[in-house]
Coordinates of C-alpha atoms in Angstrom, one line a residue:
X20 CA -42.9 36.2 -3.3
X21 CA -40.2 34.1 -1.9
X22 CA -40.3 33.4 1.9
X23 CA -36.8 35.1 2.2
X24 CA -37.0 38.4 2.3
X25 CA -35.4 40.7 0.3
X26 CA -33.2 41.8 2.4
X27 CA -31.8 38.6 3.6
X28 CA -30.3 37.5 0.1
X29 CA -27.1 35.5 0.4
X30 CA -25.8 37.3 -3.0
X31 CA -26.2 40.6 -5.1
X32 CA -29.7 41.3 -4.9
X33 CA -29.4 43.1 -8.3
X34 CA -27.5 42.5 -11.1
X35 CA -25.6 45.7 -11.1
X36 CA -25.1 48.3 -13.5
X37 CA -22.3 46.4 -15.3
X38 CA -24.8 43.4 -16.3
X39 CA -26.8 44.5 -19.5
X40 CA -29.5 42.7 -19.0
X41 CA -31.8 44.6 -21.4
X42 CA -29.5 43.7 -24.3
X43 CA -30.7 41.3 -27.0
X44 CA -27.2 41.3 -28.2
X45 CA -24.0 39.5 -28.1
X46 CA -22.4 36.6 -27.1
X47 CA -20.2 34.9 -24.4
X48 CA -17.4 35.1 -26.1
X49 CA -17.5 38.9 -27.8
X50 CA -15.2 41.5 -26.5
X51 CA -17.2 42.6 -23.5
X52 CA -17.1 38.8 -22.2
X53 CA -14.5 36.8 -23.7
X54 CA -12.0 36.9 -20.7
X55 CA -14.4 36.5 -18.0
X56 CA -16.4 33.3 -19.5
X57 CA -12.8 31.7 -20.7
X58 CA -11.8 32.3 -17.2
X59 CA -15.0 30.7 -15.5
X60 CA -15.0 27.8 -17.5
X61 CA -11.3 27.4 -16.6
X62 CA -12.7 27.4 -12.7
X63 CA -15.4 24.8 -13.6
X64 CA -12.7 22.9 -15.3
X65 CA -10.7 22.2 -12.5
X66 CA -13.4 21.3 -10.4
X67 CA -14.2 18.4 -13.4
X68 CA -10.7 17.3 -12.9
X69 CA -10.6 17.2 -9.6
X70 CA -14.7 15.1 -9.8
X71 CA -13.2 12.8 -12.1
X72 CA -10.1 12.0 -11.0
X73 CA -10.3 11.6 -7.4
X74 CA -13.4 9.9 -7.9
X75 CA -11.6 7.4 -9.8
X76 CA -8.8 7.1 -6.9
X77 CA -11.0 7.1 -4.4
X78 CA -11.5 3.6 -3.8
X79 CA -8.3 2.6 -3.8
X80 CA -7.7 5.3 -1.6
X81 CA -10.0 4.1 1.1
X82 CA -8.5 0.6 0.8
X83 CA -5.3 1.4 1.9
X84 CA -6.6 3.3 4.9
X85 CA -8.9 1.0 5.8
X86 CA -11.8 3.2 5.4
X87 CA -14.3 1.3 2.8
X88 CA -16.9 1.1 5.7
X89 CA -17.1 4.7 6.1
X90 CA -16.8 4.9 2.0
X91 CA -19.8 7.6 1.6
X92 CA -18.2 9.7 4.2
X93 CA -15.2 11.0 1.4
X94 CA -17.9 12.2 -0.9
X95 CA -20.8 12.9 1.9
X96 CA -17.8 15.1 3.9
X97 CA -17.3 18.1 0.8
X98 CA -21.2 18.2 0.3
X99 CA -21.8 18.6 4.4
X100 CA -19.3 21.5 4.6
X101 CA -19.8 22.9 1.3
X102 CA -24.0 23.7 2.7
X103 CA -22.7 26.3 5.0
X104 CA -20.3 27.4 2.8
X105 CA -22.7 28.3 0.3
X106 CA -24.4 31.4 2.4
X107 CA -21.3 32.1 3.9
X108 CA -20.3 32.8 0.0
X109 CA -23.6 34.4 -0.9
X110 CA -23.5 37.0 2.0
X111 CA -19.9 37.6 1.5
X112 CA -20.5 38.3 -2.3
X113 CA -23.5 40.4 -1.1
X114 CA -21.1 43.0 0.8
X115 CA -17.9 42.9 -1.6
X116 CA -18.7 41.2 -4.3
X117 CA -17.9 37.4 -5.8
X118 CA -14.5 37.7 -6.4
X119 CA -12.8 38.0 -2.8
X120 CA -15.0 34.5 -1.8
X121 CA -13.9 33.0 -5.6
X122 CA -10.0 32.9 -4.5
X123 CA -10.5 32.2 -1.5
X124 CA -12.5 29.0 -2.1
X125 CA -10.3 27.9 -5.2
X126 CA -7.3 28.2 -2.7
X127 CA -9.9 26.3 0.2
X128 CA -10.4 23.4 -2.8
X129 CA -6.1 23.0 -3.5
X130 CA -5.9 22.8 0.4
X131 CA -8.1 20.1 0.6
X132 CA -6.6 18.7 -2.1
X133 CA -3.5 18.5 -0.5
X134 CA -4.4 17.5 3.2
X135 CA -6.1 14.3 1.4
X136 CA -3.0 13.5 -0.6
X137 CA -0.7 13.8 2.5
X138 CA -3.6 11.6 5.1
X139 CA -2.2 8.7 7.3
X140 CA -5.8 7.9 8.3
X141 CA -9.0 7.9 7.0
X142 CA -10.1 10.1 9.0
X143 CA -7.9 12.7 8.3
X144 CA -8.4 12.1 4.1
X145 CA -12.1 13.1 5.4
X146 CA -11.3 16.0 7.0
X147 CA -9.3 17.5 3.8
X148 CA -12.5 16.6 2.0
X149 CA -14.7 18.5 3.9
X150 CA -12.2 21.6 3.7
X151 CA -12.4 21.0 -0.2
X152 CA -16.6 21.0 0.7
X153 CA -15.6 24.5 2.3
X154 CA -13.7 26.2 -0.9
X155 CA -16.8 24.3 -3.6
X156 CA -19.1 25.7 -1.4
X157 CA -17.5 28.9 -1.8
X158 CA -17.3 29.4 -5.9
X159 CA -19.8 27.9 -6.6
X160 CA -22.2 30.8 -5.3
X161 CA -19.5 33.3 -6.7
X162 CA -19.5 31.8 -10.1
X163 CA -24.1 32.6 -9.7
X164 CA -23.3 35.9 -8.3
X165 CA -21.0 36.9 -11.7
X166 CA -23.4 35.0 -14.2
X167 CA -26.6 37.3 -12.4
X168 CA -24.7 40.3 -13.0
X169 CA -22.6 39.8 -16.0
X170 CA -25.0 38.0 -18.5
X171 CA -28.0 39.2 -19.8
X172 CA -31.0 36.5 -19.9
X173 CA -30.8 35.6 -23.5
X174 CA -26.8 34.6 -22.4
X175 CA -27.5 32.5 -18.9
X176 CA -28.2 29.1 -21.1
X177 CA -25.6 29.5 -23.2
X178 CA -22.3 29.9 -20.4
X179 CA -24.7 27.4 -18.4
X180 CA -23.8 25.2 -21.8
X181 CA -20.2 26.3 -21.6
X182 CA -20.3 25.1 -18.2
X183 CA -21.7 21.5 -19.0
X184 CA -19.3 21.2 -21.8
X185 CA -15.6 21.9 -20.0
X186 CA -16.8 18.1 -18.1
X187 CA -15.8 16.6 -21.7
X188 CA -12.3 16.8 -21.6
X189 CA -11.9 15.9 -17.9
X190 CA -14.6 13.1 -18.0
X191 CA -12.3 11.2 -20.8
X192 CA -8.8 12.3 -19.7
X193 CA -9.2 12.2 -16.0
X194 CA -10.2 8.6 -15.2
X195 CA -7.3 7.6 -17.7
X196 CA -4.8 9.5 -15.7
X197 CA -6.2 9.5 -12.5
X198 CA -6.4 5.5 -13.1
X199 CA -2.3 4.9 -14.4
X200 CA -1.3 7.4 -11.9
X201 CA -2.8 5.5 -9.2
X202 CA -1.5 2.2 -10.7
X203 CA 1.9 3.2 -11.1
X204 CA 2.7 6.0 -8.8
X205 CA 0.0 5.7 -6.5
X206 CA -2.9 7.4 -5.2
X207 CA -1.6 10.6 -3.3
X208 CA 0.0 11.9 -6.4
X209 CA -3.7 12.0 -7.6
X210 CA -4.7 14.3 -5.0
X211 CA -1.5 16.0 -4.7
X212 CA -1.4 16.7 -8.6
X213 CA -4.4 18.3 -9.3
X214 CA -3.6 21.6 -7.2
X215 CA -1.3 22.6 -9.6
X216 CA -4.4 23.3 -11.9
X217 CA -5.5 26.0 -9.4
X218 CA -2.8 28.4 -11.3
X219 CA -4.7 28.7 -14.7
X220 CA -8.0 28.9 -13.0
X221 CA -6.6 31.7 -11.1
X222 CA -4.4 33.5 -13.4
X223 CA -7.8 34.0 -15.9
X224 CA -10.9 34.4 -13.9
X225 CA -10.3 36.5 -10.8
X226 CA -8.6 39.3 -13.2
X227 CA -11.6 39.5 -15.7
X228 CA -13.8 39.2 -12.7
X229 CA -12.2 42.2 -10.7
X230 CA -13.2 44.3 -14.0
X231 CA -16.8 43.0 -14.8
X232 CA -18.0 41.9 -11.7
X233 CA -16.5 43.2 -8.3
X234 CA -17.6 45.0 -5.9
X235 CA -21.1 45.4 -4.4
X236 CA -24.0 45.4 -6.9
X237 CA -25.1 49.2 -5.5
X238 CA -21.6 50.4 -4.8
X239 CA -23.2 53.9 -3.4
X240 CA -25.7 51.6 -0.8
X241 CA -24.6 51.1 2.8
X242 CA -23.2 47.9 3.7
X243 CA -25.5 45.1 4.0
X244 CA -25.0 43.5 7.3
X245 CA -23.8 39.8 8.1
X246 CA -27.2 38.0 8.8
X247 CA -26.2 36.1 11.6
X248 CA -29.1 34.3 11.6
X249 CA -28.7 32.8 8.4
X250 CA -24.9 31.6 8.8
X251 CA -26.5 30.1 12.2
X252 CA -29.2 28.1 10.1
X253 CA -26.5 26.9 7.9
X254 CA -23.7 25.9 10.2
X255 CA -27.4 23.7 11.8
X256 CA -28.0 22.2 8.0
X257 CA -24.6 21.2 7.9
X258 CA -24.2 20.1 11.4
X259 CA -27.2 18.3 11.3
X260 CA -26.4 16.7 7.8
X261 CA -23.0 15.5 9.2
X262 CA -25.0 13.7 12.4
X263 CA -27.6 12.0 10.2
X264 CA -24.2 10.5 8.1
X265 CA -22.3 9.6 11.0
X266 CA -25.7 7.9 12.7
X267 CA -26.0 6.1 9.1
X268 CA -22.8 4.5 9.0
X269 CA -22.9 3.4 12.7
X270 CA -26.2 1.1 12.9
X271 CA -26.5 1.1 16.7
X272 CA -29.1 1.9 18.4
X273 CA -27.0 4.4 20.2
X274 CA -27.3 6.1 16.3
X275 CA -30.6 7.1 16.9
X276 CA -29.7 9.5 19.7
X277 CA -27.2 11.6 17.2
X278 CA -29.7 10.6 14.1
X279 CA -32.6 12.9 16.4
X280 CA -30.1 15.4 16.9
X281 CA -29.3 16.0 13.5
X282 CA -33.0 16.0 12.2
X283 CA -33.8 18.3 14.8
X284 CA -31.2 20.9 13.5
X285 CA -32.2 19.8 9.6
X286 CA -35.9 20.8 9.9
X287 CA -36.2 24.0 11.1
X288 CA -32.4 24.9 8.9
X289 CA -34.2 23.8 6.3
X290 CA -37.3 26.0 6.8
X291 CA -35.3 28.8 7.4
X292 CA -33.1 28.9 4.3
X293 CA -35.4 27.3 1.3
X294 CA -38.0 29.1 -0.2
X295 CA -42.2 28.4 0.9
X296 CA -43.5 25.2 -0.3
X297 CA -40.2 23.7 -1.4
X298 CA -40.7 20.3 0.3
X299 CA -44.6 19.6 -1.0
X300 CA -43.1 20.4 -4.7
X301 CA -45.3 23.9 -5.1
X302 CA -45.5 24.9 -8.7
X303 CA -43.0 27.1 -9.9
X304 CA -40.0 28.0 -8.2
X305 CA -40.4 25.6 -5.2
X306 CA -40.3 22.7 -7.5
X307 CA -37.0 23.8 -9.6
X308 CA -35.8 23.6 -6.4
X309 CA -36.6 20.6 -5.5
X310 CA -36.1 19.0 -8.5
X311 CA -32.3 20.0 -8.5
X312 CA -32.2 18.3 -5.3
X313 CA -33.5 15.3 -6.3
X314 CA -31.7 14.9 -9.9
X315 CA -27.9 15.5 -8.2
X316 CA -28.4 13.6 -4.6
X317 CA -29.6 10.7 -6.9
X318 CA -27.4 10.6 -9.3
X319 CA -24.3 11.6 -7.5
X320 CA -25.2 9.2 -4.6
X321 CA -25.4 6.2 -7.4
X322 CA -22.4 7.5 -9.4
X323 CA -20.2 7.7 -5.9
X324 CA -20.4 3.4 -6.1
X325 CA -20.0 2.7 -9.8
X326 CA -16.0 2.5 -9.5
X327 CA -16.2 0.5 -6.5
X328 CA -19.0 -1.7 -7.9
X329 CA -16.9 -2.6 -10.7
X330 CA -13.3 -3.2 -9.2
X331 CA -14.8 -5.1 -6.6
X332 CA -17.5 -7.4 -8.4
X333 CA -15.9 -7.6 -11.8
X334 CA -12.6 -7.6 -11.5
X335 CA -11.9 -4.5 -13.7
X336 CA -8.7 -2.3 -13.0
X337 CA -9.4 1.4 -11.6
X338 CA -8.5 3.0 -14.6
X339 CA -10.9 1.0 -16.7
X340 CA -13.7 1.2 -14.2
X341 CA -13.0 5.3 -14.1
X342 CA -13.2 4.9 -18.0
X343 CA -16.0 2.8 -17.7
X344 CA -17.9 6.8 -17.1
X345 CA -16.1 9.1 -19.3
X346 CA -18.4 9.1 -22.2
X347 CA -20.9 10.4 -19.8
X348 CA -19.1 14.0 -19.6
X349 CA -19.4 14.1 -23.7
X350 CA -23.5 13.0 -23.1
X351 CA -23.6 15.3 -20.3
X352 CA -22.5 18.2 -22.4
X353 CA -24.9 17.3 -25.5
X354 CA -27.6 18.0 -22.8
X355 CA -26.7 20.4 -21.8
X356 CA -26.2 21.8 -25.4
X357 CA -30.3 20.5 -26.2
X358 CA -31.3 22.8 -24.0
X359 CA -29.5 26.0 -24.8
X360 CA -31.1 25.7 -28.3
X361 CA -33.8 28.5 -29.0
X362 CA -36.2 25.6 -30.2
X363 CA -36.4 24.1 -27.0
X364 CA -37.3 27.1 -24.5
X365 CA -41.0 26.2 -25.3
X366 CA -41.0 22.4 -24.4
X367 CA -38.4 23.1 -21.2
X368 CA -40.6 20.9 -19.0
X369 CA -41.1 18.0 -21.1
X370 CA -37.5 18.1 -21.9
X371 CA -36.9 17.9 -18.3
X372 CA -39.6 15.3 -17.6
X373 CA -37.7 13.2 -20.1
X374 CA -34.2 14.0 -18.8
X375 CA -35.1 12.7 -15.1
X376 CA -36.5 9.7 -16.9
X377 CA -33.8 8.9 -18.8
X378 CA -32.0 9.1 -15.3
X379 CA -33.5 6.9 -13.3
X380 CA -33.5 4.2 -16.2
X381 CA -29.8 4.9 -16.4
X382 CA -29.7 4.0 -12.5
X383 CA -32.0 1.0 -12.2
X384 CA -30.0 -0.8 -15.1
X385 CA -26.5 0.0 -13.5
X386 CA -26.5 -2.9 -10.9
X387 CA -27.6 -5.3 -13.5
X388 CA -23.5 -6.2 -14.0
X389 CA -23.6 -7.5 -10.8
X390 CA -24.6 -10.7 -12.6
X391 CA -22.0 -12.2 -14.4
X392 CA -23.6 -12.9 -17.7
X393 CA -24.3 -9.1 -18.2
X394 CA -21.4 -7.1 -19.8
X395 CA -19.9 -4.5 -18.4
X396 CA -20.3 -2.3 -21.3
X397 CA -24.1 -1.7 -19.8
X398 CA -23.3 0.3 -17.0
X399 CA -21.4 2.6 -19.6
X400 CA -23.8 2.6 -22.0
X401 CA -26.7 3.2 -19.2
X402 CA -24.5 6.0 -17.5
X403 CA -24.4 7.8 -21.0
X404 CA -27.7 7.8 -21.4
X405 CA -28.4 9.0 -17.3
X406 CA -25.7 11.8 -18.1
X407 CA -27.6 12.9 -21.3
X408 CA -30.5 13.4 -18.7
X409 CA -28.7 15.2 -15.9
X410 CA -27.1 17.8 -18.9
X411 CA -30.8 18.5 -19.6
X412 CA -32.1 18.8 -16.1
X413 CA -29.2 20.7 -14.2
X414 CA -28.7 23.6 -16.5
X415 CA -32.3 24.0 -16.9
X416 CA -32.9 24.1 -13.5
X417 CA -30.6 26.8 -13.0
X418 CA -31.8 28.9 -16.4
X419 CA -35.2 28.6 -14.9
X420 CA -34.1 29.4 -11.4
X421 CA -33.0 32.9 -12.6
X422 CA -35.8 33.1 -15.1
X423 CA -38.5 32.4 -12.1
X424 CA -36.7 34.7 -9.7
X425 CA -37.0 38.7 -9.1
X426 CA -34.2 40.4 -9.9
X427 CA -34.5 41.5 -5.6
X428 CA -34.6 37.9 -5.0
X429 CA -32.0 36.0 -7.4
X430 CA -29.3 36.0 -4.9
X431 CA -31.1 34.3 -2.1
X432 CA -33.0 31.6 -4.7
X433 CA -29.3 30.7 -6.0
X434 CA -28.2 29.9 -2.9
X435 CA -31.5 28.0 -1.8
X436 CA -30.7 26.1 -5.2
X437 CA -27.2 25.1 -4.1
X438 CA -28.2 23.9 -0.4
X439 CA -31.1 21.6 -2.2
X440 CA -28.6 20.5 -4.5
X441 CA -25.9 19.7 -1.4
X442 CA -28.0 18.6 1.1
X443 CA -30.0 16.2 -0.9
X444 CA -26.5 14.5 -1.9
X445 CA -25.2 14.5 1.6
X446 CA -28.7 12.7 2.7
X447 CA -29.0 10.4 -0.1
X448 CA -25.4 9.8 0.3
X449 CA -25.8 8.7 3.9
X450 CA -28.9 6.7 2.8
X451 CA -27.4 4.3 0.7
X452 CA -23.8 4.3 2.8
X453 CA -26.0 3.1 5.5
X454 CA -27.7 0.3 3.6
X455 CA -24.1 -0.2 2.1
X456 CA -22.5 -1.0 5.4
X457 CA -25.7 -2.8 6.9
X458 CA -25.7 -4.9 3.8
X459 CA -21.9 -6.2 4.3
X460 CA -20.6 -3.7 2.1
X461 CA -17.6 -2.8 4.1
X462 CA -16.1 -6.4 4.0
X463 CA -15.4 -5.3 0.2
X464 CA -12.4 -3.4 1.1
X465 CA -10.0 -6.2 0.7
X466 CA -10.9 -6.7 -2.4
X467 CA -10.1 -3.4 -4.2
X468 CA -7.0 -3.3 -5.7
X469 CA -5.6 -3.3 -9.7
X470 CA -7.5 -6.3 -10.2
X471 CA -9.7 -7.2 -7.6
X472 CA -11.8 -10.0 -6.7
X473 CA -15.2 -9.8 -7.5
X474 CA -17.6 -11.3 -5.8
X475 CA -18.5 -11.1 -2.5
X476 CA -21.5 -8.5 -1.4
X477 CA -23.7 -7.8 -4.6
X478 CA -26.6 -7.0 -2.5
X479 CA -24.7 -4.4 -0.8
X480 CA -24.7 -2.9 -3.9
X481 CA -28.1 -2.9 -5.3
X482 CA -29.4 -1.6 -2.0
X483 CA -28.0 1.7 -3.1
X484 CA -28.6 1.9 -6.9
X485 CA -32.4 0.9 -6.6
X486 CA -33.0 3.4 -4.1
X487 CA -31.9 5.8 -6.0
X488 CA -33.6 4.9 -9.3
X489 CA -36.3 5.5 -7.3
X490 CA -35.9 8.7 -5.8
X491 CA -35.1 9.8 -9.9
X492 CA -38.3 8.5 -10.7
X493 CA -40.2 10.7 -8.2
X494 CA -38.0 13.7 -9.6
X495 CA -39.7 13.1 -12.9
X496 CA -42.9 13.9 -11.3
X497 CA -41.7 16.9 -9.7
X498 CA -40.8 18.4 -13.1
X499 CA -44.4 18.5 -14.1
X500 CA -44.6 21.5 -11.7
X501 CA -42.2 23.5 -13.1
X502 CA -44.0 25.9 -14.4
X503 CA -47.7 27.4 -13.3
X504 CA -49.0 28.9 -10.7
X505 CA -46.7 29.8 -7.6
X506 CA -43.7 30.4 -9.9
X507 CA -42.3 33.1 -7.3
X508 CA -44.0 31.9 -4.3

């Protein structure tokens, strides 16, 4: 059994009457689910827009507000407040269902948006994206809450494939745009822009969800009570995960005092809100949830740098450096695709093995174009492949998260899989921001621009990517435990 009891889930505990899970029948898109899964893709689509676009701004972004030494603070800042988001969300769903904590994060994500777009200071485009961290946080768990009770089993890999594949379009189209608009109009319009896509998102997915999925699962139980206790653990995890950032970007030794607080507050947080045995990879369960961790801290940590890296040491423009990723969403999706095939449910694990490997391969090679005689092609060949990887190894994680859980127990093991996932990224994110800044890394800033410079810190660089590879490598272990013994423990 998981080491969260029953009764503290931080979503539905069952799927609810509406979710015919018993069914063998059907599709995502026939009549009973048409609407709903057109309109949850159109959610996950604007969160790809908004991935790939402001992550192509971004560094130009923190140029002009003199913020590259604090660089892994824009990305690090949504994953920190998105952490206690997440069981906010899950107990929220729990009493009234996922749509109220869907719009209210999707309208959390445009604010964000917006206070970003609008910053005089760096500090300030920080805060706004911690408050998009807060409205992420938010659907994300919703969007688990309505697949638990809306799709039966035999479904869950197929709108986890829908999922992967609404990336495509954004991964080509928004590094293009984000890139001329940012070179033409400038960066802001970037940020302000992309709220504008909240409407569609909106206007398709809370309606289908307020007749599928609403409500609490058991709508003749009593009301489940807020668990206190819990929202106190995660307001610690992110708290803590902020302190460890800020003591990372620092290097003083007056860090170490704010670095003590914030493992202080991570260890028992952690304890608290993640299943038995998830830190010594148990078998089963534990290990899905660990792994997941490990695949997206990695890769998004790596991923975070790539633009930089390349408009700083190579010269190239923003929009082709944001280009330089896009046929990573299309790889992405054909992973994600692999795995939704029948064929494949019996050789899950190896695919998953191979999908980590293929990831931290795609990472080790990516700094390789910090010497000048290796094209630039390689780190958009080598992200391809890393992306075919991570298409394979997130949506099985989460198919085999629901597969592994009880149906009592699904709510509080999604969440536990979203805090692995945004806690690893905010830790591996301060990791290599800290060896970024202690390698000279911040000195870069005057260098971004349409074309940059190159030149200057290359080891600032590869102290991040070769990390990284690294902790991929060690994820490739972990998903030889998948499966076995301890597979609800």
């Amino acid at each position: 059994m998981s080491a969260l009891e029953p009764r503290d889930a931080d979503v539905a505990e069952s799927p609810g009457p509406r979710a015919a899970h018993d069914d063998t029948k059907g599709s995502v898109l026939d009549a009973d689910h048409r609407a709903l899964s057109i309109g949850m893709v159109s959610v996950v689509l604007l969160i790809a827009f908004e991935a790939t676009a402001v992550g192509t701004a971004m560094p130009v972004a923190a140029r002009e507000l003199n913020g590259v030494s604090v660089y892994a603070f824009a990305f690090s800042a949504y994953f920190t407040t998105s952490l206690f988001a997440m069981v906010l969300a899950g107990q929220w769903s729990d009493r009234s269902g996922p749509l109220a904590p869907l719009a209210a994060g999707i309208t959390a994500f445009a604010a964000g948006l917006l206070l970003s777009g609008t910053a005089g200071a760096m500090w300030l485009f920080i805060v706004g994206r911690a408050v998009q961290g807060l409205g992420g946080g938010l659907v994300i768990v919703a969007l688990y809450v309505v697949v638990s009770r809306a799709y039966a089993e035999h479904l869950r890999p197929a709108i986890m494939a829908a999922f992967a594949a609404s990336w495509v379009v954004p991964s080509v189209v928004g590094p293009l745009a984000s890139g001329t608009i940012t070179e033409h109009l400038g960066w802001r319009w970037v940020f302000v822009g992309i709220p504008v896509l909240v409407v569609l998102p909106l206007a398709l997915a809370l309606p289908a969800i307020r007749r599928t999925a609403s409500g609490p699962a058991d709508p003749h139980a009593p009301v489940v009570p807020w668990d206190r206790r819990r929202i106190l653990l995660a307001l610690a995890i992110s708290v803590g995960a902020g302190l460890l950032q800020y003591a990372g970007q620092e290097l003083r030794w007056l860090s170490l005092l704010p670095a003590a607080a914030g493992v202080a507050l991570l260890v028992p947080a952690v304890r608290g809100l993640l299943p038995r045995g998830t830190v010594r990879a148990a078998r089963g369960l534990p290990s899905v949830i660990l792994l997941r961790g490990i695949a997206a801290g990695s890769f998004i940590a790596a991923e975070s740098f790539v633009p930089l890296m390349l408009v700083t040491q190579r010269g190239m423009s923003v929009t082709l450096a944001g280009l330089s990723l896009a046929v990573g969403g299309l790889t992405w999706a054909l992973g994600s695709w692999i795995q939704s095939r029948p064929w494949t449910e019996p050789y899950r694990e190896r695919l998953v093995v191979l999908g980590m490997v293929l990831v931290a391969l795609s990472i080790a090679a990516a700094p390789s174009v910090l010497i000048a005689a290796v094209p630039v092609w390689v780190v958009a060949a080598a992200w391809a492949f890393g992306c075919l990887g991570m298409g394979a190894v997130i949506t099985s994680t989460s198919v085999l998260l629901l597969k592994l859980s009880a149906p009592e127990e699904a709510g509080a093991n999604s969440a536990a899989l979203q805090i692995s996932d945004g806690l690893s990224n905010v830790l591996l994110l301060a990791l290599g921001g800290a060896a970024f800044a202690a390698l000279g890394g911040g000195a870069v800033g005057h260098a971004v621009g349409s074309h940059a410079a190159t030149g200057s810190h290359p080891v600032a660089f590869a102290a991040v990517f070769l990390p990284m590879a690294g902790v991929a490598a060690v994820g490739a272990w972990v998903a030889t435990r998948l499966n076995g013994a301890g597979a609800r423990a």
